[in-house]
Tab-separated table of C-alpha atoms and ligand atoms in Angstrom:
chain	number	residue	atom	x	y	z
N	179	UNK	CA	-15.492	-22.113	-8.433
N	180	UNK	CA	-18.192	-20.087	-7.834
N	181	UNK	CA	-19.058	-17.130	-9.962
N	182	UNK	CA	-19.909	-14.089	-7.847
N	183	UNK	CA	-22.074	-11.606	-10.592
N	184	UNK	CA	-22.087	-7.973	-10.911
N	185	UNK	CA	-24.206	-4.620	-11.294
N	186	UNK	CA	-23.684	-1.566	-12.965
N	187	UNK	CA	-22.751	1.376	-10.546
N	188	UNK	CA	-24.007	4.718	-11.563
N	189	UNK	CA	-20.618	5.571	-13.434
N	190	UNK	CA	-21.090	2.533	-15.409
N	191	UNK	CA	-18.369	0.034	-13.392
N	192	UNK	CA	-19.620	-3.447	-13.085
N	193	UNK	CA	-19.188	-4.132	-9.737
N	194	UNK	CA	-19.550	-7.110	-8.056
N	195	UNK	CA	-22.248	-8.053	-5.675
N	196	UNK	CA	-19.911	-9.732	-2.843
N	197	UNK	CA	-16.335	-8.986	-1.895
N	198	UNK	CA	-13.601	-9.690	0.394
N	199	UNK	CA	-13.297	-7.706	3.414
N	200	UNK	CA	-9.195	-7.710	3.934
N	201	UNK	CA	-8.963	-6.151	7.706
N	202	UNK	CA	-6.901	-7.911	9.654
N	203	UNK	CA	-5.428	-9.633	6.951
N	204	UNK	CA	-1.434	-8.540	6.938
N	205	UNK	CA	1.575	-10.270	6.425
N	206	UNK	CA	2.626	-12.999	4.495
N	207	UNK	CA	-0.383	-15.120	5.602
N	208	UNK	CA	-2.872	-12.095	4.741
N	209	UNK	CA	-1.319	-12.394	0.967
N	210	UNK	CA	-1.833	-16.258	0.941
N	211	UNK	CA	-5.794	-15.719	2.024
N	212	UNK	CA	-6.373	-12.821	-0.215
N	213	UNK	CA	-4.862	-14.766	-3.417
N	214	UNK	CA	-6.958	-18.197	-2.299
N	215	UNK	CA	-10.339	-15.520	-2.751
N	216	UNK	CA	-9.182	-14.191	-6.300
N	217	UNK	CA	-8.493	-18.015	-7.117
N	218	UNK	CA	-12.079	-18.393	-5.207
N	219	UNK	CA	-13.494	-16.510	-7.927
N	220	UNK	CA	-13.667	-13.038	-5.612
N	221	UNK	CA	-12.674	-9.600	-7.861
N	222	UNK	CA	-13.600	-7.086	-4.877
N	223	UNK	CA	-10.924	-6.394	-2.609
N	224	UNK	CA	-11.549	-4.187	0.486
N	225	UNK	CA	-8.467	-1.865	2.200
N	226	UNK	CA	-7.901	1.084	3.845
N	227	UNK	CA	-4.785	2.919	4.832
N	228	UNK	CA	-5.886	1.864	8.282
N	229	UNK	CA	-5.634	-1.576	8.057
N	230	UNK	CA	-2.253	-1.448	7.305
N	231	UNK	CA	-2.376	-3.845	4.647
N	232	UNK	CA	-2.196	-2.138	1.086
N	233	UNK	CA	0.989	-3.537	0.297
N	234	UNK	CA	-0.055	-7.461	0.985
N	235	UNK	CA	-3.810	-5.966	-1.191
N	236	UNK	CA	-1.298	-5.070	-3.790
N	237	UNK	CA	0.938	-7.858	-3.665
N	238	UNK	CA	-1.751	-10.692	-3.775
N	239	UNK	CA	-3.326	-8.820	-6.662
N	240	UNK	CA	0.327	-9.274	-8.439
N	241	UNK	CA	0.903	-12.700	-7.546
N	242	UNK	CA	-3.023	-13.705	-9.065
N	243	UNK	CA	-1.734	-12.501	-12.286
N	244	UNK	CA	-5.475	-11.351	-12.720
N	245	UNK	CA	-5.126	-7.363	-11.943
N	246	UNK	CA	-7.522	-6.283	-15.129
N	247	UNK	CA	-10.451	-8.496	-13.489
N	248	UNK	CA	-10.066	-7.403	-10.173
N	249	UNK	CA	-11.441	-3.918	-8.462
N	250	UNK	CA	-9.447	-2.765	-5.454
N	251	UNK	CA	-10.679	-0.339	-3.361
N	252	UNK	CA	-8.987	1.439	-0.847
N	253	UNK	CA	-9.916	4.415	1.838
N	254	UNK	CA	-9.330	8.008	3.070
N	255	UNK	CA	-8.278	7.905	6.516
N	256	UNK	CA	-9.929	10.710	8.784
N	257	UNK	CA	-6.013	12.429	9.426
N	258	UNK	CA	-5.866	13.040	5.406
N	259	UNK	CA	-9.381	14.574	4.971
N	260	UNK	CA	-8.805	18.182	2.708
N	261	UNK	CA	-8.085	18.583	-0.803
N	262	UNK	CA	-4.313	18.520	-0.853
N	263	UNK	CA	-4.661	16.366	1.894
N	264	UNK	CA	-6.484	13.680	0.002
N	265	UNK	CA	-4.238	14.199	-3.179
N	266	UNK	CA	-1.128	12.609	-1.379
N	267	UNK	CA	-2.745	10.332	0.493
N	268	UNK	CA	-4.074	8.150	-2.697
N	269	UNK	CA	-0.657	9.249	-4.277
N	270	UNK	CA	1.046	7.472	-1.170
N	271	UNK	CA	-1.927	4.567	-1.013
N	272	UNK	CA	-0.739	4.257	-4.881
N	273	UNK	CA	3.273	3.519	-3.439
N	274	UNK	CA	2.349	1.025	-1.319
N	275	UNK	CA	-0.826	-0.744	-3.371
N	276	UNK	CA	2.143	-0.476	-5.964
N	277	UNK	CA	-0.394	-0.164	-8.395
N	278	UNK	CA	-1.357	2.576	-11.225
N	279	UNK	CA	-5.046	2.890	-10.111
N	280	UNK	CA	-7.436	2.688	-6.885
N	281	UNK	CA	-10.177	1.326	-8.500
N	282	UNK	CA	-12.752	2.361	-5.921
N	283	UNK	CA	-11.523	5.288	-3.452
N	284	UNK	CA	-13.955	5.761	-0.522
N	285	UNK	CA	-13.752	8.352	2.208
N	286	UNK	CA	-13.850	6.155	5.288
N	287	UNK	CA	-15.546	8.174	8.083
N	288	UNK	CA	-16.801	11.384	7.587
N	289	UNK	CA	-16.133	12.838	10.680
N	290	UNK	CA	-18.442	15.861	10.737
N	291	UNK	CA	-16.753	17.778	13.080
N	292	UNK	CA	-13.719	18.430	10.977
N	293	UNK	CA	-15.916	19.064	8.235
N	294	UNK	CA	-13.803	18.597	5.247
N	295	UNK	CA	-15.341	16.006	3.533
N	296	UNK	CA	-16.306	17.359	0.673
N	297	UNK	CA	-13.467	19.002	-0.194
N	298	UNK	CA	-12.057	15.505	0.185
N	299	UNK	CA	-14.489	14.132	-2.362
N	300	UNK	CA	-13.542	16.763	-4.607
N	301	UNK	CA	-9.734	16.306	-4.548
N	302	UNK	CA	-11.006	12.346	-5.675
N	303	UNK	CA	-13.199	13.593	-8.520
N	304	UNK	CA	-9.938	15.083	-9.850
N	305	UNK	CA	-7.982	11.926	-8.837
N	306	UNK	CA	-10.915	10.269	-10.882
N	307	UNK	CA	-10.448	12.437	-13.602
N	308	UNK	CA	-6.396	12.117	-14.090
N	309	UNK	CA	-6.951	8.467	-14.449
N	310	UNK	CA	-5.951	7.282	-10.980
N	311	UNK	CA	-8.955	6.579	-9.044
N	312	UNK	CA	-11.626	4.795	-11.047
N	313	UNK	CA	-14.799	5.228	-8.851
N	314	UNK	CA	-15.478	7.169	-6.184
N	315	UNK	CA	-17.373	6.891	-3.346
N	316	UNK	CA	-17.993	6.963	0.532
N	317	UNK	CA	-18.241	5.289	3.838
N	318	UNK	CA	-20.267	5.599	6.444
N	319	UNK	CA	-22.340	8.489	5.626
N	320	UNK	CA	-25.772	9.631	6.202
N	321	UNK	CA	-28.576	10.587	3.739
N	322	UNK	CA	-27.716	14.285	5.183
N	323	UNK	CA	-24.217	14.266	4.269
N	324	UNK	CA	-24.673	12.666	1.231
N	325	UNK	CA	-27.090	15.219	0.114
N	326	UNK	CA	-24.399	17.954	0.757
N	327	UNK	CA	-21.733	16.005	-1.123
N	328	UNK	CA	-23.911	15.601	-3.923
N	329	UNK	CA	-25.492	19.667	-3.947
N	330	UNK	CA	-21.551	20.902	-3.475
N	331	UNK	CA	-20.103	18.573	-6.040
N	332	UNK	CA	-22.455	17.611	-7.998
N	333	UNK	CA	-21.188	14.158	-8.607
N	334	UNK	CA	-22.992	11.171	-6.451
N	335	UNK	CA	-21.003	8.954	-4.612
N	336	UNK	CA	-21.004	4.980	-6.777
N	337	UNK	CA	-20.722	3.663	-3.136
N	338	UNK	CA	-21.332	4.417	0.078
N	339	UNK	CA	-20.073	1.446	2.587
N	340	UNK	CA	-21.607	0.815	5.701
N	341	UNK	CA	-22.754	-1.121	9.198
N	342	UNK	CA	-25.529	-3.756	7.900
N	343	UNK	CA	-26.143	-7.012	8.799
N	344	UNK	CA	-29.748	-8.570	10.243
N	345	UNK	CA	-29.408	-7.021	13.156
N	346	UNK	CA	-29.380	-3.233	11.312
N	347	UNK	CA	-30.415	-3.611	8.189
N	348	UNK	CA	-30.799	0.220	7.194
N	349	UNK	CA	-34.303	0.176	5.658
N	350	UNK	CA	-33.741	4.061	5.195
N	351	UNK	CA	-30.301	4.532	4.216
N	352	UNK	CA	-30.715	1.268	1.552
N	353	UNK	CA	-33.885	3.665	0.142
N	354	UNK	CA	-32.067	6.648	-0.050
N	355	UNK	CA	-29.203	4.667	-2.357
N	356	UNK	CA	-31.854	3.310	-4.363
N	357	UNK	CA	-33.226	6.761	-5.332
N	358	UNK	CA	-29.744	8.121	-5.663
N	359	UNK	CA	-28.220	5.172	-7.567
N	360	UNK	CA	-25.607	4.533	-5.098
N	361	UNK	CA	-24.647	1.034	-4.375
N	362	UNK	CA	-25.206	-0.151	-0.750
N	363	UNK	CA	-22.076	-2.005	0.149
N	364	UNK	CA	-22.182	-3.781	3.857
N	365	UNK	CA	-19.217	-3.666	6.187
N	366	UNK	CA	-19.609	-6.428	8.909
N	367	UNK	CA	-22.158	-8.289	7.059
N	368	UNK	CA	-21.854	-11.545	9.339
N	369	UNK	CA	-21.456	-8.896	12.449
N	370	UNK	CA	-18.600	-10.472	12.849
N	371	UNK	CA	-19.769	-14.008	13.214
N	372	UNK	CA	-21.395	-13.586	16.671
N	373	UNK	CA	-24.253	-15.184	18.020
N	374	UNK	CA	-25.619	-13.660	14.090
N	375	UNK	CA	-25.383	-17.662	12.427
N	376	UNK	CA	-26.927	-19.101	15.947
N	377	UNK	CA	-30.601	-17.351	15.694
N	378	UNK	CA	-33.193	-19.621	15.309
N	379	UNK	CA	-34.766	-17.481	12.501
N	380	UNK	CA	-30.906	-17.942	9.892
N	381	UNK	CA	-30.887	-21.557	11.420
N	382	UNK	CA	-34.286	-22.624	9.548
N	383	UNK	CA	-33.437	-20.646	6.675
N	384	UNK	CA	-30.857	-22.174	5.664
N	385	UNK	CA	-31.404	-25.558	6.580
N	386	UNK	CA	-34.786	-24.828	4.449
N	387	UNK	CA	-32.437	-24.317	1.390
N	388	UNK	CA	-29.547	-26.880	2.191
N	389	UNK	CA	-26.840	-23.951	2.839
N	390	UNK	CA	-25.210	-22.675	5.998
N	391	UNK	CA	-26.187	-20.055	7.805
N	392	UNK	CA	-23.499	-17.852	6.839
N	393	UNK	CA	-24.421	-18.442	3.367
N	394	UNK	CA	-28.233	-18.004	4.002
N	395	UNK	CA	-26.821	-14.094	5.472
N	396	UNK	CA	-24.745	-13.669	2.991
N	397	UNK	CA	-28.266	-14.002	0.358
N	398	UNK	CA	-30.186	-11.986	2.431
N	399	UNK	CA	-27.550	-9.277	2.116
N	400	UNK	CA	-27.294	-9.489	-2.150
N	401	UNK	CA	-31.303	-9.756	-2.367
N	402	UNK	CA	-31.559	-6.554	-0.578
N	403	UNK	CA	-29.264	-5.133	-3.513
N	404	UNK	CA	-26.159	-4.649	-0.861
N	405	UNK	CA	-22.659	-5.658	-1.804
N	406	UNK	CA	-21.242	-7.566	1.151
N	407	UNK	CA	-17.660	-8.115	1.904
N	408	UNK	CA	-17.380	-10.958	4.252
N	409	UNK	CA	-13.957	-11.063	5.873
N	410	UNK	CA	-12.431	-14.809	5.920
N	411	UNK	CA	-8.565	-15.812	6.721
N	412	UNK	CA	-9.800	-19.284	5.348
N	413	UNK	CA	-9.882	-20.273	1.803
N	414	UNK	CA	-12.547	-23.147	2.629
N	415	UNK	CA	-14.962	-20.481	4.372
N	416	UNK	CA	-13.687	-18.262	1.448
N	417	UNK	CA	-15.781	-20.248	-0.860
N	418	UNK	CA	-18.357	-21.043	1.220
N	419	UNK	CA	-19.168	-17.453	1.384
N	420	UNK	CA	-19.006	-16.699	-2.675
N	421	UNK	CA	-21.149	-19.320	-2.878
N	422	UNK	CA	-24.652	-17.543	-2.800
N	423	UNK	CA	-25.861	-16.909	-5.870
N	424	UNK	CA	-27.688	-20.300	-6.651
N	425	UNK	CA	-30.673	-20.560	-4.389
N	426	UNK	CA	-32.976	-17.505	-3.446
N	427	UNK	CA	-34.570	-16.523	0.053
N	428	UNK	CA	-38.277	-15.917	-0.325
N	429	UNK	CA	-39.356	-12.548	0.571
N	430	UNK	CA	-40.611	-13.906	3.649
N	431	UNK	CA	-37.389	-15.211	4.783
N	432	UNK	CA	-35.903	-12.350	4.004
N	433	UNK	CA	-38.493	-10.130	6.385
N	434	UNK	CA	-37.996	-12.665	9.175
N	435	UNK	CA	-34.270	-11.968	9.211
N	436	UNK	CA	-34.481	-7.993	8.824
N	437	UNK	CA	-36.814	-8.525	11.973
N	438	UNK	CA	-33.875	-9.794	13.931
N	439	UNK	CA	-33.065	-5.457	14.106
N	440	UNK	CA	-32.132	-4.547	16.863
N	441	UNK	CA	-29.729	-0.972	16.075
N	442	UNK	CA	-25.489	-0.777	15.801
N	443	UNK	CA	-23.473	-3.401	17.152
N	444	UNK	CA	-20.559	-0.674	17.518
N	445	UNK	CA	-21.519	2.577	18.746
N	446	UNK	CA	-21.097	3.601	15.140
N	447	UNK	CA	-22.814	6.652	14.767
N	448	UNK	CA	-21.419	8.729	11.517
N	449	UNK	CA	-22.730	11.795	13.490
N	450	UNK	CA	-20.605	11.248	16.608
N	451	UNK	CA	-18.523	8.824	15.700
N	452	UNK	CA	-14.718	9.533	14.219
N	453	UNK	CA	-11.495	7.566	13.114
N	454	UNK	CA	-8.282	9.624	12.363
T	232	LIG	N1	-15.820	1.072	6.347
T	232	LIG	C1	-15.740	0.715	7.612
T	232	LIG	O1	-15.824	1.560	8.517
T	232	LIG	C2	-15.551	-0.724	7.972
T	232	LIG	C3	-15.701	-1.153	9.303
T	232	LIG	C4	-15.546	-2.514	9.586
T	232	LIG	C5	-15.251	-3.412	8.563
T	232	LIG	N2	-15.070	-2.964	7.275
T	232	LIG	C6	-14.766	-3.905	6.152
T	232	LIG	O2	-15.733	-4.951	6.178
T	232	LIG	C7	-15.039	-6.201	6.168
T	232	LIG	C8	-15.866	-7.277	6.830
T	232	LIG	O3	-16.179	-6.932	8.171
T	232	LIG	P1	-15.533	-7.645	9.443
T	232	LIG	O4	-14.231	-8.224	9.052
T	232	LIG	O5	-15.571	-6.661	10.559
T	232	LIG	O6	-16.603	-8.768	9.842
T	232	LIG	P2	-17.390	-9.960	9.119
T	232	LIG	O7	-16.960	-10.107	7.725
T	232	LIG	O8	-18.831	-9.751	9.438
T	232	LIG	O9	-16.918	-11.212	9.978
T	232	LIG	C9	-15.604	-11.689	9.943
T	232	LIG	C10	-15.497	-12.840	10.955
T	232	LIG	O10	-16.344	-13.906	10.553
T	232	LIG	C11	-15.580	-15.107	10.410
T	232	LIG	N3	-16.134	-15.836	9.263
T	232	LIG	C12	-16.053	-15.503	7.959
T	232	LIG	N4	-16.672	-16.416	7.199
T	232	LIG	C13	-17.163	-17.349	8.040
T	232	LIG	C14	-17.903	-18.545	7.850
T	232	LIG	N5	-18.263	-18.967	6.624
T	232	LIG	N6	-18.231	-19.272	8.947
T	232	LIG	C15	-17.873	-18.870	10.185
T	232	LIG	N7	-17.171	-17.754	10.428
T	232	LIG	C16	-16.818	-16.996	9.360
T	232	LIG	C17	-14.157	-14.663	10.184
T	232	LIG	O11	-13.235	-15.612	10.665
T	232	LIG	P3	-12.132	-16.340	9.691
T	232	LIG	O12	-11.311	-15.255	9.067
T	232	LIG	O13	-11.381	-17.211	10.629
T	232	LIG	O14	-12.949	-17.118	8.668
T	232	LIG	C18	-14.096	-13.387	11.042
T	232	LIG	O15	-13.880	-13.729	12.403
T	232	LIG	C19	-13.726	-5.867	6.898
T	232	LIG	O16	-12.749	-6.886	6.718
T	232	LIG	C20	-13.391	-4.560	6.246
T	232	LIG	O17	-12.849	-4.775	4.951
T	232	LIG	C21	-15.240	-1.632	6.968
């Protein structure tokens, strides 16, 4: 099994440097894959109220007897943004998790143009404070915004999740974590498969270190100090992708696959972009 390590975040969490994206995983098979990860050695589990799937997150955590290992994290959805708002939506993410704690709460889109993110964030900080959120944090947010959350609050986000992958890999948002001590996590970090594991450039690497090109990614993504959560149905590809941590890209490699940029793969824009 492999073990998948961990760094502090800035409210002292250790956190662990790959996860499992859960979207799309729902039902009775989405339990089965998300208990094959935790028995796959993974302890970061990725929801959101919008994928519909916090009862099978909270149900697979259950069923791996292993809830005190694991960190579950779960999202604001853009129709619950606002301080009261907020307070019943992790109350009602709580009821269907079916667990006593979201152990990282993110806000998952800011969506400027309601403009009620921070008072979001601050109904979490009390959430954080009553003992039912452990760390808080964001999605998709810009050095801008997260400059205003920190001046209003003054509490920095732990996290802020977001597009990256080799074909945006966020040279100035991955800065402005590093001088802020938030942790990068990466959302899409095999761009969904795609033509990603096909390019020449990921072919030689990992061929050069004996792993597959998913896996020589999935390094690239941990050496740049992000936290990816590949998403994977399959408990074989499950372990494939936890299994990372014992060879290292050179730094060379690892410019050769940032210089596959080419911008979003989604029209993702945090300035124009919004989910309800
Ligand atoms: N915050 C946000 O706004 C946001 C947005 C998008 C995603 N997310 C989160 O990020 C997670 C990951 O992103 P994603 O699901 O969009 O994409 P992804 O993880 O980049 O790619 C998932 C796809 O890759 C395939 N795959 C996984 N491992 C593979 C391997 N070893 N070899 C070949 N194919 C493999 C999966 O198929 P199989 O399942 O068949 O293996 C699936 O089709 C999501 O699940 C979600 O938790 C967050």
């Amino acid at each position: 099994m492999p073990t998948i390590p961990t760094v502090s975040l800035n409210d002292g969490t250790r956190f662990p440097e790959l996860g499992l994206g859960t979207y799309n995983l729902r039902g009775d098979a989405g339990i089965a894959a998300i208990v094959s990860a935790i028995e796959s050695g993974y302890r970061l589990l990725d929801s959101a109220v919008n994928y519909e799937n916090e009862s099978e997150v909270g149900e697979a955590v259950r069923r791996s007897g292993l809830r005190d290992e694991l960190i579950v994290a779960t999202k604001v959805p853009g129709r619950d943004h606002g301080y009261d708002e907020a307070i019943r939506s992790a109350h009602a993410s709580l009821e269907r998790l079916g667990l006593e704690k979201i152990d990282l709460y993110l806000i998952h889109w800011p969506n400027p143009s309601v403009d009620r993110y921070v008072d979001t964030f601050r109904a979490m900080i009390s959430l954080q404070a009553d003992g039912l959120v452990g760390s808080v944090g964001v999605s998709n947010f810009t050095p801008a915004m997260l400059t205003r959350l920190i001046d209003e609050t003054g509490v920095t986000p732990s996290v802020n999740q977001v597009e990256l992958h080799p074909y945006f890999p966020q040279a100035e948002l991955r800065a402005f974590h590093a001088a802020h001590g938030i942790r990068t996590e990466s959302w899409s970090p095999l761009a969904r498969r795609s033509e990603l594991l096909t390019e020449q450039v990921v072919t030689d690497t990992a061929t050069a270190h004996g792993v597959t090109p998913t896996q020589a990614v999935l390094r690239w993504h941990t050496q740049l100090d992000a936290t990816p959560i590949p998403k994977s149905a399959d408990a074989a590809r499950q372990i494939e992708n936890a299994d990372v941590f014992a060879f290292t890209l050179t730094e060379a490699e690892i410019a050769a696959i940032s210089a596959l940029e080419r911008g979003r793969l989604w029209d993702g824009d945090p300035d124009t972009h919004e989910e309800m």
